[in-house]
Amino acid sequence: MMQAPTAEDDMTVVRVLVVDDDPLVRAGLAMMLDGAKGISVVAEAADGEEVPDAVNAHWPEVVLMDIRMPRMNGIEATRRLRARPNPPEVVVLTTFDSDDNVLNALRAGACGFLLKDSPPVDIVTAVLKAAAGEPILSPTITRRLMDRAATAAGAHERARQVLARLSPREHDVMLAIARGRSNAEIGADLFMSVATVKAHVTRILTKLEVGNRTQVALLAHDAGLA
């Protein structure tokens, strides 16, 4: 069995898996990302069913995932991938930012989304941010997505109950995460070191039983706090 690469193997390069059923789009993304400093495209996949084998074989830190694909779409593939131990971050790809499936992908565990016609620099930045655990979606985009969807019955109260698990200091950090603040910005706002912020973020994700900052922001919105 192939062993996961260690930090010593590839300390500064983010390993990326590109998943898209359109071979031209897939090849274009792979070529563009491979030419960016600090990124290496280690594998490609044509649909969601190919993702587990590709992840097992190549251990990417970030997966660029198309939403609309045959056999298994990007939402289900994201949900299954994020349920694994130590999963890679997932950034979903869509043709239109009005795609209602984007919100479902974020709830499934994607940390953000990109339009397929985004400028290359934006795609590179999103990949590097995803690998670093930094926010990709702005609070404005998160709210717009949430406001577009009807809130499920009881979602508000359930979100309030979940967020009640946090300590007062963790609650402050959670609100900053919901506002799209980076670790460095949260540290400056709340007079903490970046290391302390990271420790709080880790505890928040564990207590809320979510996989990334975007899902924290979605919970805060459901609770009426963002």
PDB file of N, CA, C and O in Angstrom, residues 126-151:
ATOM      1  N   ALA A 126      -7.209  30.276  -4.474  1.00  0.00           N
ATOM      2  CA  ALA A 126      -8.179  29.448  -3.753  1.00  0.00           C
ATOM      3  C   ALA A 126      -7.573  28.118  -3.344  1.00  0.00           C
ATOM      4  O   ALA A 126      -7.793  27.641  -2.224  1.00  0.00           O
ATOM      5  N   VAL A 127      -6.798  27.511  -4.218  1.00  0.00           N
ATOM      6  CA  VAL A 127      -6.156  26.231  -3.894  1.00  0.00           C
ATOM      7  C   VAL A 127      -5.189  26.398  -2.732  1.00  0.00           C
ATOM      8  O   VAL A 127      -5.174  25.600  -1.786  1.00  0.00           O
ATOM      9  N   LEU A 128      -4.367  27.447  -2.782  1.00  0.00           N
ATOM     10  CA  LEU A 128      -3.389  27.665  -1.716  1.00  0.00           C
ATOM     11  C   LEU A 128      -4.079  27.985  -0.390  1.00  0.00           C
ATOM     12  O   LEU A 128      -3.656  27.519   0.674  1.00  0.00           O
ATOM     13  N   LYS A 129      -5.159  28.771  -0.442  1.00  0.00           N
ATOM     14  CA  LYS A 129      -5.906  29.079   0.780  1.00  0.00           C
ATOM     15  C   LYS A 129      -6.562  27.827   1.353  1.00  0.00           C
ATOM     16  O   LYS A 129      -6.558  27.614   2.564  1.00  0.00           O
ATOM     17  N   ALA A 130      -7.145  27.010   0.482  1.00  0.00           N
ATOM     18  CA  ALA A 130      -7.786  25.782   0.948  1.00  0.00           C
ATOM     19  C   ALA A 130      -6.776  24.891   1.650  1.00  0.00           C
ATOM     20  O   ALA A 130      -7.049  24.330   2.723  1.00  0.00           O
ATOM     21  N   ALA A 131      -5.592  24.747   1.072  1.00  0.00           N
ATOM     22  CA  ALA A 131      -4.563  23.901   1.670  1.00  0.00           C
ATOM     23  C   ALA A 131      -4.100  24.445   3.015  1.00  0.00           C
ATOM     24  O   ALA A 131      -3.745  23.679   3.914  1.00  0.00           O
ATOM     25  N   ALA A 132      -4.122  25.773   3.153  1.00  0.00           N
ATOM     26  CA  ALA A 132      -3.668  26.406   4.396  1.00  0.00           C
ATOM     27  C   ALA A 132      -4.773  26.516   5.438  1.00  0.00           C
ATOM     28  O   ALA A 132      -4.537  27.006   6.546  1.00  0.00           O
ATOM     29  N   GLY A 133      -5.999  26.091   5.081  1.00  0.00           N
ATOM     30  CA  GLY A 133      -7.109  26.191   6.022  1.00  0.00           C
ATOM     31  C   GLY A 133      -7.631  27.605   6.177  1.00  0.00           C
ATOM     32  O   GLY A 133      -8.303  27.922   7.161  1.00  0.00           O
ATOM     33  N   GLU A 134      -7.355  28.456   5.197  1.00  0.00           N
ATOM     34  CA  GLU A 134      -7.817  29.836   5.247  1.00  0.00           C
ATOM     35  C   GLU A 134      -9.154  29.970   4.520  1.00  0.00           C
ATOM     36  O   GLU A 134      -9.492  29.150   3.662  1.00  0.00           O
ATOM     37  N   PRO A 135      -9.948  31.000   4.851  1.00  0.00           N
ATOM     38  CA  PRO A 135     -11.265  31.158   4.209  1.00  0.00           C
ATOM     39  C   PRO A 135     -11.153  31.448   2.728  1.00  0.00           C
ATOM     40  O   PRO A 135     -10.249  32.156   2.291  1.00  0.00           O
ATOM     41  N   ILE A 136     -12.092  30.881   1.962  1.00  0.00           N
ATOM     42  CA  ILE A 136     -12.163  31.127   0.521  1.00  0.00           C
ATOM     43  C   ILE A 136     -13.389  31.974   0.198  1.00  0.00           C
ATOM     44  O   ILE A 136     -13.302  32.975  -0.492  1.00  0.00           O
ATOM     45  N   LEU A 137     -14.534  31.585   0.729  1.00  0.00           N
ATOM     46  CA  LEU A 137     -15.764  32.338   0.484  1.00  0.00           C
ATOM     47  C   LEU A 137     -15.824  33.577   1.356  1.00  0.00           C
ATOM     48  O   LEU A 137     -15.503  33.524   2.539  1.00  0.00           O
ATOM     49  N   SER A 138     -16.249  34.663   0.775  1.00  0.00           N
ATOM     50  CA  SER A 138     -16.491  35.853   1.575  1.00  0.00           C
ATOM     51  C   SER A 138     -17.811  35.693   2.315  1.00  0.00           C
ATOM     52  O   SER A 138     -18.694  34.953   1.876  1.00  0.00           O
ATOM     53  N   PRO A 139     -17.987  36.361   3.461  1.00  0.00           N
ATOM     54  CA  PRO A 139     -19.270  36.295   4.168  1.00  0.00           C
ATOM     55  C   PRO A 139     -20.441  36.731   3.299  1.00  0.00           C
ATOM     56  O   PRO A 139     -21.541  36.200   3.425  1.00  0.00           O
ATOM     57  N   THR A 140     -20.211  37.687   2.401  1.00  0.00           N
ATOM     58  CA  THR A 140     -21.282  38.163   1.526  1.00  0.00           C
ATOM     59  C   THR A 140     -21.779  37.042   0.623  1.00  0.00           C
ATOM     60  O   THR A 140     -22.986  36.843   0.446  1.00  0.00           O
ATOM     61  N   ILE A 141     -20.839  36.280   0.045  1.00  0.00           N
ATOM     62  CA  ILE A 141     -21.224  35.171  -0.822  1.00  0.00           C
ATOM     63  C   ILE A 141     -21.945  34.098  -0.026  1.00  0.00           C
ATOM     64  O   ILE A 141     -22.959  33.544  -0.456  1.00  0.00           O
ATOM     65  N   THR A 142     -21.437  33.789   1.177  1.00  0.00           N
ATOM     66  CA  THR A 142     -22.073  32.778   2.016  1.00  0.00           C
ATOM     67  C   THR A 142     -23.507  33.177   2.335  1.00  0.00           C
ATOM     68  O   THR A 142     -24.436  32.368   2.227  1.00  0.00           O
ATOM     69  N   ARG A 143     -23.716  34.438   2.738  1.00  0.00           N
ATOM     70  CA  ARG A 143     -25.065  34.898   3.072  1.00  0.00           C
ATOM     71  C   ARG A 143     -25.975  34.858   1.853  1.00  0.00           C
ATOM     72  O   ARG A 143     -27.144  34.486   1.945  1.00  0.00           O
ATOM     73  N   ARG A 144     -25.438  35.249   0.691  1.00  0.00           N
ATOM     74  CA  ARG A 144     -26.252  35.260  -0.527  1.00  0.00           C
ATOM     75  C   ARG A 144     -26.699  33.848  -0.889  1.00  0.00           C
ATOM     76  O   ARG A 144     -27.838  33.622  -1.287  1.00  0.00           O
ATOM     77  N   LEU A 145     -25.794  32.885  -0.756  1.00  0.00           N
ATOM     78  CA  LEU A 145     -26.155  31.500  -1.019  1.00  0.00           C
ATOM     79  C   LEU A 145     -27.217  31.013  -0.044  1.00  0.00           C
ATOM     80  O   LEU A 145     -28.184  30.357  -0.419  1.00  0.00           O
ATOM     81  N   MET A 146     -26.994  31.316   1.242  1.00  0.00           N
ATOM     82  CA  MET A 146     -27.936  30.868   2.253  1.00  0.00           C
ATOM     83  C   MET A 146     -29.301  31.511   2.062  1.00  0.00           C
ATOM     84  O   MET A 146     -30.340  30.867   2.203  1.00  0.00           O
ATOM     85  N   ASP A 147     -29.323  32.801   1.743  1.00  0.00           N
ATOM     86  CA  ASP A 147     -30.591  33.512   1.584  1.00  0.00           C
ATOM     87  C   ASP A 147     -31.376  33.012   0.382  1.00  0.00           C
ATOM     88  O   ASP A 147     -32.599  33.138   0.327  1.00  0.00           O
ATOM     89  N   ARG A 148     -30.666  32.428  -0.589  1.00  0.00           N
ATOM     90  CA  ARG A 148     -31.333  31.917  -1.777  1.00  0.00           C
ATOM     91  C   ARG A 148     -32.118  30.649  -1.470  1.00  0.00           C
ATOM     92  O   ARG A 148     -33.076  30.320  -2.150  1.00  0.00           O
ATOM     93  N   ALA A 149     -31.666  29.915  -0.474  1.00  0.00           N
ATOM     94  CA  ALA A 149     -32.307  28.636  -0.140  1.00  0.00           C
ATOM     95  C   ALA A 149     -33.282  28.818   1.007  1.00  0.00           C
ATOM     96  O   ALA A 149     -33.055  29.597   1.922  1.00  0.00           O
ATOM     97  N   ALA A 150     -34.381  28.083   0.962  1.00  0.00           N
ATOM     98  CA  ALA A 150     -35.338  28.114   2.065  1.00  0.00           C
ATOM     99  C   ALA A 150     -34.718  27.433   3.277  1.00  0.00           C
ATOM    100  O   ALA A 150     -34.132  26.362   3.167  1.00  0.00           O
ATOM    101  N   THR A 151     -34.824  28.058   4.438  1.00  0.00           N
ATOM    102  CA  THR A 151     -34.270  27.477   5.654  1.00  0.00           C
ATOM    103  C   THR A 151     -35.140  26.313   6.106  1.00  0.00           C
ATOM    104  O   THR A 151     -36.351  26.438   6.225  1.00  0.00           O
TER     105      THR A 151
END
